[in-house]
Coordinates of C-alpha atoms in Angstrom, one line a residue:
Chain R
M1 CA 58.7 -109.3 58.8
K2 CA 58.8 -105.6 59.5
Y3 CA 58.8 -104.7 55.8
E4 CA 55.9 -107.2 55.1
K5 CA 53.8 -105.5 57.7
K6 CA 54.6 -102.1 56.2
L7 CA 53.7 -103.3 52.7
M8 CA 50.4 -104.8 53.9
F9 CA 49.6 -101.5 55.7
V10 CA 50.3 -99.5 52.5
M11 CA 48.2 -101.9 50.4
L12 CA 45.3 -101.6 52.8
W13 CA 45.4 -97.8 52.5
I14 CA 45.4 -98.0 48.7
I15 CA 42.3 -100.3 48.7
M16 CA 40.5 -98.0 51.2
L17 CA 41.4 -95.0 49.1
G18 CA 40.1 -96.8 46.0
L19 CA 36.8 -97.7 47.7
F20 CA 36.5 -94.1 49.0
L21 CA 37.0 -92.6 45.4
H22 CA 34.5 -95.1 44.0
V23 CA 31.8 -94.1 46.5
I24 CA 32.5 -90.3 45.9
N25 CA 32.3 -90.9 42.1
N26 CA 28.9 -92.5 42.5
I27 CA 27.6 -89.9 44.9
S28 CA 28.4 -87.2 42.4
D29 CA 25.7 -88.6 40.1
I30 CA 22.9 -87.9 42.6
T31 CA 20.8 -84.9 41.6
G32 CA 18.6 -84.6 44.7
A33 CA 15.5 -85.7 42.8
V34 CA 13.6 -89.0 43.4
T35 CA 15.3 -91.4 41.1
G36 CA 13.5 -94.6 39.9
V37 CA 14.8 -97.7 38.2
A38 CA 13.7 -97.4 34.5
S39 CA 12.7 -100.7 33.0
V40 CA 13.9 -99.6 29.7
Q41 CA 13.9 -102.1 26.9
V42 CA 16.5 -101.1 24.4
A43 CA 15.0 -102.2 21.1
G44 CA 17.5 -101.0 18.6
I45 CA 18.2 -98.2 16.1
T46 CA 15.7 -96.5 13.9
S47 CA 17.6 -95.1 10.9
I48 CA 16.7 -94.1 7.4
T49 CA 18.6 -92.7 4.5
L50 CA 17.9 -91.1 1.1
T51 CA 20.2 -91.6 -1.9
T52 CA 19.3 -88.1 -3.1
N53 CA 17.6 -85.2 -1.4
N54 CA 15.9 -83.7 -4.4
V55 CA 13.9 -84.7 -7.5
N56 CA 14.0 -82.1 -10.4
F57 CA 11.2 -82.3 -12.9
G58 CA 12.8 -79.4 -14.9
L59 CA 10.8 -77.1 -17.0
V60 CA 7.1 -78.2 -17.0
D61 CA 4.1 -77.0 -19.0
P62 CA 0.7 -75.9 -17.5
G63 CA -1.7 -78.9 -17.8
G64 CA 1.2 -81.3 -18.1
V65 CA 1.4 -84.6 -16.2
Y66 CA 4.9 -85.7 -15.1
D67 CA 6.0 -88.7 -13.0
T68 CA 9.1 -90.6 -11.9
L69 CA 7.8 -94.0 -13.1
D70 CA 10.2 -94.0 -16.1
D71 CA 13.1 -93.0 -13.7
F72 CA 13.3 -89.6 -15.4
P73 CA 13.7 -87.9 -13.1
F74 CA 14.8 -90.6 -10.7
P75 CA 12.5 -91.0 -7.7
F76 CA 13.5 -90.8 -4.0
V77 CA 15.0 -94.1 -2.6
I78 CA 14.6 -94.7 1.1
E79 CA 16.7 -97.3 2.8
N80 CA 16.2 -98.7 6.3
T81 CA 19.7 -98.7 7.7
G82 CA 18.6 -99.4 11.3
N83 CA 18.1 -102.8 12.9
V84 CA 14.3 -102.7 13.3
K85 CA 11.4 -102.6 10.8
A86 CA 10.3 -99.0 10.2
N87 CA 7.2 -97.2 9.2
I88 CA 7.9 -94.1 7.1
T89 CA 5.6 -91.1 7.0
I90 CA 5.4 -88.3 4.4
A91 CA 4.4 -84.7 4.9
R92 CA 5.1 -81.3 3.6
S93 CA 7.9 -79.6 5.6
A94 CA 6.5 -76.8 7.8
N95 CA 9.2 -74.5 6.4
S96 CA 8.0 -75.1 2.8
T97 CA 5.0 -74.1 0.8
A98 CA 2.8 -76.3 -1.4
L99 CA 4.3 -77.0 -4.8
F100 CA 1.5 -75.4 -6.9
S101 CA -0.8 -72.5 -6.1
G102 CA -3.0 -72.5 -9.3
T103 CA -6.5 -74.0 -9.5
G104 CA -6.4 -77.6 -8.2
G105 CA -3.0 -77.0 -6.6
G106 CA -2.1 -76.9 -2.9
D107 CA -1.8 -79.5 -0.1
D108 CA -3.6 -82.9 -0.4
T109 CA -4.7 -82.5 -4.1
L110 CA -4.2 -84.5 -7.3
S111 CA -1.6 -81.9 -8.3
F112 CA 1.1 -83.7 -6.3
Q113 CA 0.9 -87.4 -5.5
F114 CA 3.2 -90.2 -4.3
M115 CA 3.2 -94.0 -4.0
P116 CA 5.7 -96.6 -3.0
G117 CA 7.3 -97.9 -6.2
I118 CA 9.8 -100.5 -7.1
A119 CA 11.1 -102.2 -4.0
E120 CA 13.6 -104.9 -3.3
N121 CA 11.8 -108.3 -2.9
D122 CA 9.4 -108.2 -0.1
A123 CA 11.0 -105.1 1.3
Y124 CA 7.8 -103.6 2.8
D125 CA 4.3 -104.6 3.8
T126 CA 2.1 -103.9 0.8
V127 CA -1.2 -104.5 2.8
C128 CA -0.7 -101.5 5.1
S129 CA 1.2 -99.3 2.5
P130 CA -0.6 -97.2 -0.1
S131 CA -1.0 -99.3 -3.3
N132 CA -1.9 -96.4 -5.6
W133 CA -1.2 -92.8 -6.2
T134 CA -1.9 -90.9 -3.0
N135 CA -2.1 -87.1 -2.4
V136 CA 0.9 -85.6 -0.7
P137 CA -0.5 -84.1 2.5
G138 CA 0.1 -80.9 4.2
T139 CA 2.1 -80.8 7.4
T140 CA 0.1 -83.6 9.0
P141 CA 2.0 -86.8 8.1
V142 CA 0.5 -89.9 6.4
L143 CA 1.9 -93.3 6.1
A144 CA 4.0 -93.7 3.0
V145 CA 5.7 -97.1 3.6
C146 CA 4.6 -99.7 6.1
K147 CA 7.0 -102.0 7.9
L148 CA 10.1 -101.4 5.7
N149 CA 12.6 -104.2 6.3
H150 CA 16.0 -103.6 7.7
Q151 CA 17.8 -106.8 6.4
T152 CA 20.0 -106.2 3.3
P153 CA 19.2 -106.7 0.4
K154 CA 15.5 -106.1 0.9
D155 CA 15.6 -102.8 2.9
S156 CA 14.9 -100.1 0.3
V157 CA 12.0 -98.7 -1.6
Q158 CA 11.5 -96.0 -4.2
I159 CA 9.0 -93.3 -3.6
E160 CA 7.4 -92.4 -6.9
L161 CA 6.1 -88.9 -7.5
M162 CA 3.6 -87.5 -9.9
I163 CA 2.8 -83.9 -10.6
V164 CA -0.1 -82.3 -12.5
V165 CA 0.6 -78.7 -13.3
P166 CA -2.5 -76.5 -12.9
L167 CA -3.5 -74.8 -16.2
D168 CA -3.4 -71.3 -14.5
E169 CA -0.2 -71.9 -12.5
P170 CA 1.8 -68.7 -12.3
I171 CA 5.2 -68.7 -14.1
G172 CA 8.3 -69.2 -12.0
T173 CA 10.3 -71.8 -10.1
K174 CA 8.3 -74.2 -8.0
S175 CA 9.5 -76.2 -5.1
E176 CA 8.3 -78.2 -2.1
T177 CA 10.3 -79.9 0.6
L178 CA 9.0 -83.2 2.0
N179 CA 9.7 -84.7 5.4
F180 CA 10.2 -88.5 5.5
I181 CA 10.0 -89.6 9.2
G182 CA 10.8 -93.1 10.3
Y183 CA 9.8 -94.9 13.5
Q184 CA 9.9 -98.5 14.7
A185 CA 7.0 -100.5 13.2
Chain E
M1 CA 26.3 -100.6 30.2
K2 CA 27.0 -103.7 28.1
M3 CA 23.8 -103.0 26.1
K4 CA 24.9 -99.4 25.5
N5 CA 28.4 -100.5 24.3
K6 CA 26.7 -103.0 22.0
T7 CA 24.4 -100.4 20.5
I8 CA 27.3 -98.0 19.9
N9 CA 29.3 -100.8 18.3
L10 CA 26.3 -101.6 16.1
I11 CA 26.0 -97.9 15.1
F12 CA 29.7 -97.8 14.0
M13 CA 29.4 -101.2 12.2
L14 CA 26.5 -99.9 10.2
F15 CA 28.4 -96.6 9.7
L16 CA 31.3 -98.5 8.1
L17 CA 29.2 -100.8 6.0
V18 CA 26.7 -98.5 4.4
D19 CA 27.5 -96.1 1.6
I20 CA 25.1 -93.2 2.3
V21 CA 24.3 -89.8 1.1
Y22 CA 21.6 -88.3 3.4
G23 CA 20.2 -89.8 6.5
I24 CA 19.7 -89.8 10.2
G25 CA 19.3 -92.4 12.9
I26 CA 18.3 -92.5 16.6
S27 CA 18.9 -95.1 19.3
P28 CA 17.2 -96.5 21.2
S29 CA 14.3 -96.9 18.8
R30 CA 11.8 -97.6 21.6
A31 CA 11.9 -97.3 25.4
I32 CA 9.2 -98.5 27.7
I33 CA 8.7 -97.1 31.2
N34 CA 6.2 -98.5 33.7
F35 CA 4.5 -95.5 35.3
E36 CA 5.3 -94.7 39.0
P37 CA 4.2 -91.4 40.5
N38 CA 6.7 -88.6 40.8
V39 CA 9.6 -90.7 39.6
E40 CA 12.3 -89.3 37.4
H41 CA 14.0 -91.2 34.7
K42 CA 17.0 -90.4 32.5
I43 CA 17.5 -92.0 29.1
T44 CA 20.6 -91.4 26.9
Y45 CA 19.7 -91.2 23.2
T46 CA 22.3 -91.2 20.4
I47 CA 21.8 -89.3 17.1
W48 CA 23.5 -90.7 14.1
N49 CA 24.3 -88.4 11.1
Q50 CA 24.8 -90.7 8.1
G51 CA 25.2 -87.8 5.7
D52 CA 28.4 -86.5 4.1
S53 CA 28.1 -83.1 5.7
D54 CA 27.7 -81.7 9.2
T55 CA 24.1 -81.0 10.0
N56 CA 22.0 -79.1 12.6
V57 CA 19.5 -81.6 13.8
R58 CA 16.2 -80.3 15.3
V59 CA 15.2 -82.3 18.4
Y60 CA 11.5 -82.4 19.4
V61 CA 9.1 -84.1 21.8
K62 CA 5.6 -85.3 20.8
G63 CA 2.8 -86.8 22.9
N64 CA 0.5 -86.2 25.8
L65 CA 3.3 -86.2 28.3
N66 CA 5.5 -83.8 26.4
E67 CA 5.6 -81.3 29.3
S68 CA 7.1 -84.1 31.5
I69 CA 9.8 -84.8 29.0
V70 CA 12.8 -82.5 29.0
I71 CA 15.3 -82.3 26.2
P72 CA 18.7 -80.6 26.7
K73 CA 18.3 -78.3 23.6
E74 CA 16.2 -78.0 20.5
S75 CA 19.1 -78.0 18.0
I76 CA 22.2 -80.2 18.0
L77 CA 25.1 -80.0 15.6
V78 CA 26.0 -83.5 14.4
P79 CA 29.3 -83.8 12.4
A80 CA 29.2 -85.8 9.2
R81 CA 29.2 -89.6 9.7
S82 CA 29.3 -89.2 13.5
T83 CA 27.2 -89.8 16.5
V84 CA 26.2 -87.4 19.3
P85 CA 24.6 -88.5 22.5
F86 CA 22.0 -86.5 24.5
D87 CA 20.1 -87.1 27.7
V88 CA 16.4 -86.9 28.1
T89 CA 14.8 -86.5 31.5
I90 CA 11.3 -87.8 32.1
K91 CA 9.7 -86.4 35.3
L92 CA 6.6 -88.5 35.7
P93 CA 3.6 -86.7 37.2
G94 CA 1.9 -87.6 40.4
S95 CA -0.9 -89.4 38.6
L96 CA -2.2 -90.3 35.2
D97 CA -5.9 -90.8 34.7
V98 CA -5.8 -93.0 31.6
S99 CA -4.5 -96.5 32.0
G100 CA -2.6 -98.2 29.2
T101 CA 0.3 -97.2 26.9
H102 CA 1.0 -93.5 26.5
D103 CA 2.8 -93.1 23.1
N104 CA 5.3 -90.2 23.3
R105 CA 8.1 -89.6 20.8
I106 CA 11.6 -88.1 20.8
G107 CA 12.2 -86.9 17.3
V108 CA 15.2 -85.7 15.4
V109 CA 15.0 -84.2 12.0
E110 CA 17.6 -82.8 9.6
S111 CA 17.9 -79.1 8.8
S112 CA 16.2 -77.9 5.6
V113 CA 17.5 -78.6 2.2
S114 CA 18.4 -75.8 -0.3
L115 CA 16.7 -76.2 -3.7
S116 CA 17.6 -74.7 -7.1
G117 CA 15.8 -75.7 -10.2
E118 CA 12.7 -75.1 -12.2
T119 CA 10.4 -77.7 -10.5
M120 CA 12.1 -79.2 -7.5
I121 CA 11.0 -81.6 -4.8
G122 CA 13.3 -81.6 -1.9
A123 CA 13.4 -84.1 1.0
I124 CA 14.7 -84.2 4.5
T125 CA 14.8 -87.2 6.7
G126 CA 13.9 -87.6 10.4
V127 CA 13.4 -90.4 12.9
E128 CA 11.4 -90.8 16.0
S129 CA 12.1 -92.9 19.0
Q130 CA 9.0 -94.2 20.8
L131 CA 8.8 -93.5 24.5
Y132 CA 6.0 -95.7 25.8
I133 CA 4.8 -95.0 29.3
N134 CA 2.7 -97.8 30.6
V135 CA 0.1 -97.0 33.2
P136 CA -1.1 -100.2 34.9
Y137 CA -4.8 -101.1 34.9
S138 CA -6.2 -102.1 38.3
G139 CA -6.7 -105.8 38.6
K140 CA -6.0 -108.2 35.7
Y141 CA -5.4 -106.7 32.2
L142 CA -3.8 -108.4 29.3
E143 CA -2.8 -106.6 26.0
V144 CA -2.5 -109.0 23.1
T145 CA -0.7 -108.3 19.8
L146 CA -0.8 -110.8 16.9
E147 CA 2.0 -110.7 14.4
V148 CA 2.0 -112.8 11.2
G149 CA 4.0 -112.5 7.9
D150 CA 3.2 -113.3 4.3
V151 CA 4.0 -116.8 2.9
I152 CA 3.6 -118.8 -0.2
V153 CA 0.9 -121.5 -0.3
G154 CA 2.4 -124.7 1.1
E155 CA 5.0 -123.0 3.3
P156 CA 4.6 -123.0 7.2
L157 CA 3.1 -119.8 8.6
E158 CA 4.2 -118.5 12.0
F159 CA 1.7 -116.7 14.3
K160 CA 3.4 -114.7 17.1
I161 CA 1.3 -113.7 20.0
I162 CA 2.8 -111.1 22.3
L163 CA 1.1 -110.9 25.7
N164 CA 1.7 -107.8 27.9
N165 CA 0.4 -107.9 31.4
L166 CA -0.5 -104.3 31.9
G167 CA -2.6 -105.0 35.0
S168 CA -1.7 -104.7 38.7
E169 CA -2.2 -108.5 39.3
N170 CA -0.4 -111.6 38.0
I171 CA -2.1 -113.7 35.3
V172 CA -2.1 -117.4 36.3
S173 CA -3.3 -118.9 33.0
A174 CA -3.5 -117.4 29.5
K175 CA -4.5 -119.5 26.5
G176 CA -5.3 -118.4 22.9
I177 CA -7.3 -119.7 20.0
I178 CA -6.4 -118.4 16.5
K179 CA -9.2 -118.4 13.9
I180 CA -8.2 -118.1 10.2
F181 CA -10.6 -116.6 7.6
D182 CA -10.3 -116.8 3.8
P183 CA -10.7 -113.8 1.4
N184 CA -14.5 -114.3 1.5
N185 CA -14.5 -114.1 5.3
N186 CA -15.2 -117.9 5.8
Q187 CA -13.5 -119.5 8.7
I188 CA -11.2 -122.2 7.3
T189 CA -9.4 -123.5 10.4
S190 CA -8.5 -122.7 14.0
L191 CA -5.4 -123.3 16.1
N192 CA -5.0 -123.7 19.9
T193 CA -2.0 -122.1 21.6
D194 CA 0.1 -123.2 24.6
V195 CA -0.9 -122.0 28.1
V196 CA 1.3 -119.4 29.8
S197 CA 1.3 -117.4 33.0
I198 CA 2.5 -113.8 33.1
K199 CA 3.6 -111.7 36.1
T200 CA 2.4 -108.1 36.4
K201 CA 4.3 -105.6 34.3
E202 CA 5.9 -108.5 32.4
S203 CA 5.3 -109.9 28.9
S204 CA 5.3 -113.3 27.3
E205 CA 5.3 -114.7 23.7
I206 CA 3.5 -117.7 22.2
K207 CA 4.1 -119.1 18.7
S208 CA 1.7 -121.2 16.6
Y209 CA 2.3 -122.6 13.2
W210 CA 0.0 -123.5 10.3
I211 CA 0.8 -125.0 6.9
P212 CA -1.7 -123.6 4.3
K213 CA -2.6 -126.4 1.9
D214 CA -5.4 -126.6 -0.7
V215 CA -6.2 -122.9 -0.3
Q216 CA -6.4 -120.1 -2.8
P217 CA -3.8 -117.3 -2.9
G218 CA -5.1 -114.0 -1.6
N219 CA -5.6 -111.8 1.5
Y220 CA -6.4 -113.8 4.7
K221 CA -7.3 -112.7 8.2
A222 CA -6.4 -114.2 11.6
I223 CA -8.2 -113.4 14.8
V224 CA -6.7 -114.4 18.2
S225 CA -8.8 -114.6 21.3
V226 CA -6.8 -115.1 24.6
D227 CA -8.7 -116.3 27.7
Y228 CA -6.9 -115.2 30.8
D229 CA -8.2 -115.9 34.3
G230 CA -11.8 -115.5 33.1
K231 CA -11.3 -112.5 30.9
V232 CA -10.7 -112.3 27.1
A233 CA -8.4 -110.2 25.0
K234 CA -8.4 -110.1 21.2
D235 CA -6.3 -108.9 18.3
D236 CA -6.3 -109.6 14.6
A237 CA -3.9 -109.4 11.7
S238 CA -4.0 -109.7 7.9
F239 CA -1.7 -111.8 5.9
K240 CA -1.2 -112.9 2.3
L241 CA -0.9 -116.3 0.9
G242 CA 1.0 -115.9 -2.3
D243 CA 1.2 -117.8 -5.6
L244 CA 3.2 -116.9 -8.7
L245 CA 0.2 -115.3 -10.3
I246 CA -0.8 -112.0 -11.9
Q247 CA -4.5 -111.2 -11.9
I248 CA -6.0 -108.9 -14.5
L249 CA -8.3 -106.6 -12.5
K250 CA -9.5 -104.5 -15.4
F251 CA -8.9 -104.5 -19.2
N252 CA -10.5 -101.8 -21.2
A253 CA -10.2 -100.0 -24.6
E254 CA -10.8 -96.4 -25.3
Y255 CA -11.0 -94.8 -28.7
V256 CA -9.0 -91.6 -29.0
K257 CA -10.7 -89.8 -31.9
E258 CA -8.2 -87.0 -32.3
N259 CA -5.3 -89.5 -33.0
K260 CA -7.4 -92.3 -34.5
I261 CA -6.0 -94.7 -32.0
V262 CA -7.4 -97.1 -29.4
R263 CA -5.8 -97.0 -26.0
F264 CA -5.7 -100.3 -24.1
D265 CA -5.3 -100.2 -20.3
I266 CA -4.5 -103.4 -18.4
E267 CA -4.9 -103.0 -14.6
L268 CA -3.1 -105.9 -12.9
Q269 CA -2.1 -107.2 -9.5
S270 CA 0.7 -109.5 -8.5
L271 CA -0.2 -112.2 -6.0
W272 CA 3.5 -113.1 -5.5
N273 CA 5.6 -112.1 -2.5
E274 CA 8.6 -111.2 -4.6
I275 CA 9.1 -108.9 -7.6
I276 CA 8.1 -110.4 -10.9
P277 CA 10.4 -109.0 -13.6
G278 CA 9.6 -108.3 -17.2
V279 CA 5.8 -108.7 -17.2
Y280 CA 4.4 -107.8 -20.6
G281 CA 1.1 -108.0 -22.4
E282 CA 0.3 -109.2 -25.9
I283 CA -3.0 -107.8 -27.3
K284 CA -4.7 -109.5 -30.2
I285 CA -7.3 -107.5 -32.1
L286 CA -10.0 -109.8 -33.5
D287 CA -13.1 -109.3 -35.6
L288 CA -16.4 -110.6 -34.4
N289 CA -15.8 -113.9 -36.0
G290 CA -12.6 -114.3 -34.1
K291 CA -10.2 -113.7 -37.0
E292 CA -7.0 -112.0 -36.0
I293 CA -6.6 -108.5 -37.5
D294 CA -3.6 -107.2 -35.6
K295 CA -1.3 -107.9 -32.7
I296 CA 0.6 -105.5 -30.4
K297 CA 2.9 -105.8 -27.4
T298 CA 3.3 -103.7 -24.3
E299 CA 6.6 -102.6 -22.8
P300 CA 8.0 -105.1 -20.2
L301 CA 7.4 -104.0 -16.6
D302 CA 8.8 -105.1 -13.2
V303 CA 5.9 -105.7 -10.8
P304 CA 6.8 -105.4 -7.1
A305 CA 5.5 -108.0 -4.6
W306 CA 1.7 -107.7 -4.3
A307 CA 1.6 -104.5 -6.2
K308 CA -1.1 -103.2 -8.5
R309 CA 0.0 -101.6 -11.8
T310 CA -1.5 -100.4 -15.0
I311 CA 0.1 -101.0 -18.4
S312 CA -1.1 -99.3 -21.5
Q313 CA -0.6 -99.7 -25.2
Y314 CA -2.0 -97.9 -28.3
W315 CA -3.4 -99.4 -31.5
P316 CA -3.7 -97.2 -34.7
I317 CA -7.2 -98.1 -36.0
K318 CA -7.7 -99.5 -39.5
D319 CA -11.5 -99.3 -39.8
Y320 CA -14.6 -98.5 -37.8
G321 CA -16.8 -101.3 -36.3
M322 CA -17.1 -103.8 -33.6
Y323 CA -14.0 -105.7 -32.4
K324 CA -12.7 -108.1 -29.8
A325 CA -9.4 -107.6 -27.9
E326 CA -7.7 -110.5 -26.2
V327 CA -4.8 -109.7 -23.8
T328 CA -2.3 -112.3 -22.7
L329 CA 0.0 -111.3 -19.8
N330 CA 3.4 -113.1 -20.0
Y331 CA 5.5 -113.6 -16.9
A332 CA 7.8 -116.2 -15.5
D333 CA 6.7 -118.9 -18.0
K334 CA 3.1 -118.3 -17.1
T335 CA 0.2 -116.4 -18.7
T336 CA -3.0 -114.8 -17.7
K337 CA -5.7 -113.9 -20.3
S338 CA -8.7 -111.6 -20.6
I339 CA -11.0 -110.7 -23.5
I340 CA -13.3 -107.7 -24.2
D341 CA -15.6 -106.4 -27.0
F342 CA -15.2 -102.8 -28.1
E343 CA -16.6 -100.5 -30.8
I344 CA -15.0 -97.8 -32.8
K345 CA -17.7 -95.4 -34.0
K346 CA -17.2 -93.0 -36.9
N347 CA -17.3 -89.4 -35.7
L348 CA -18.6 -86.8 -38.1
K349 CA -16.4 -83.9 -37.8
L350 CA -18.1 -80.5 -38.2
E351 CA -15.9 -78.7 -40.8
P352 CA -16.6 -74.9 -41.3
I353 CA -17.3 -75.5 -45.0
Y354 CA -20.2 -77.9 -44.0
I355 CA -21.7 -75.3 -41.8
V356 CA -21.5 -72.6 -44.5
V357 CA -23.1 -75.0 -47.1
G358 CA -25.8 -76.0 -44.6
L359 CA -26.7 -72.4 -43.8
L360 CA -26.8 -71.6 -47.5
F361 CA -29.0 -74.5 -48.2
T362 CA -31.4 -73.7 -45.4
T363 CA -31.6 -70.0 -46.5
I364 CA -32.4 -71.1 -50.1
I365 CA -35.2 -73.4 -48.8
I366 CA -36.7 -70.6 -46.6
L367 CA -36.5 -68.1 -49.5
L368 CA -38.1 -70.7 -51.8
I369 CA -41.0 -71.2 -49.4
L370 CA -41.5 -67.5 -49.0
Y371 CA -41.4 -67.1 -52.8
V372 CA -44.0 -69.8 -53.3
R373 CA -46.2 -68.2 -50.6
T374 CA -46.0 -64.8 -52.2
I375 CA -46.9 -66.2 -55.6
K376 CA -49.9 -68.0 -54.1
K377 CA -51.0 -64.8 -52.3
Q378 CA -50.7 -62.7 -55.5
K379 CA -52.8 -65.3 -57.4
N380 CA -55.5 -65.3 -54.7
E381 CA -55.6 -61.4 -54.8
N382 CA -55.9 -61.4 -58.6
K383 CA -58.9 -63.8 -58.4

């Protein structure tokens, strides 16, 4: 009986210690600011991938027109690897310059255009996506693909590119970096 | 906590399933906060580097409340095929003048790509998580969103109406009517929805169904009007009714004099909601009596769902004159036809020898006239 009482006493202390530590642990989260209850609705993951991060047109001639429609070079392929439909915007990266500087070159000109290309069946909404060649903008993004699906196997789309080399384009290597930004549709 | 674990599990499931080269993800993709003055919120975001190499990710905030949203740092190193969490603190201001949804974004973007080649286009990926801060309207206010997909003629079409009570009062009764308009903007039918009630700061969803029959494929429009406690909220959405059909939008012929060829361009559009593989055109060249002179084929082309494409083919001319061209598009055991008239005009080319001969001839004529005049003048003087 004596031992039972001692055992109960020890167990009671353990429980009280546990409760004390639990309270301390919770108190340590308090920052002093007014804290509200956020009614956050977790909707999922927005996630996009590219199978390649560059398209190389190689040596091009002034006045020449080149595109990726014949898969040479192969276009960008964007896949929605999240769990929600995504809109994808396109823009020139702020750290990059426009591809061409000759007459007719620069941002938002016919010298550099894109359009959503071959897609897996019903992969994106063609009503709100561009349906023809569209000028690649400057750093202000425009919609490139609207409501790209996330369910495999209809979750990827090619982004076709077309370049028209200005006749007076200075000789040298040319490059531009594009930003593809995805967000929940 | 359960939701957080679920999200992390999903991230790793996706991580294991997908074979990826470059890419980035963010979770949650959207967070909604109902505005309360001077209240602070903390949201944990997770960045997912799907690439094969470690990357420095730039973190940024966008939107009208960007000064109230605090990110821990502007650059975070995310190891290859790993996730990194970070906390964002939202310190809501004492008041916001504009009611409704304030769309702010937490963005993450990959570091720049190095390019080496003659004419290179590089690409980096980024993602944005939407941080919606809802400021309630005083009284009753309902926000309506209509969602509808594309279907094939004859299949049931689902209309989803999302009702968000953004007002400070409960809505006792909300009932919608959906009006459907054909491509010529004629109303073809209307649907009544169920009645729902929605508490303040809560949302509800109503679904209605329609089976399109005896209607043409094309672009349609639906407008929903929701009556709620004496007020009306509206939204509209476009959708497509598909059929396994390719339309020829334009068919034209252009004579390229330099190469003595005619270039045929066929502009087409798919009205099908799946890819149509191997679409090709057969062009018959006919004389004005309808007799076939020649026949050419275009290369086969895969046409994505609802896409517009142009296919071209060249025909080396045999003679000048007026012709007809009949194109037949072949796809999935179906055909679409179009016919045009065109003319190939002979073009006189100005060779240098012709110019020299012409100038010589003109000079002789002028000299001859001058000679005749001089002779006449001499005769008159002699008289």
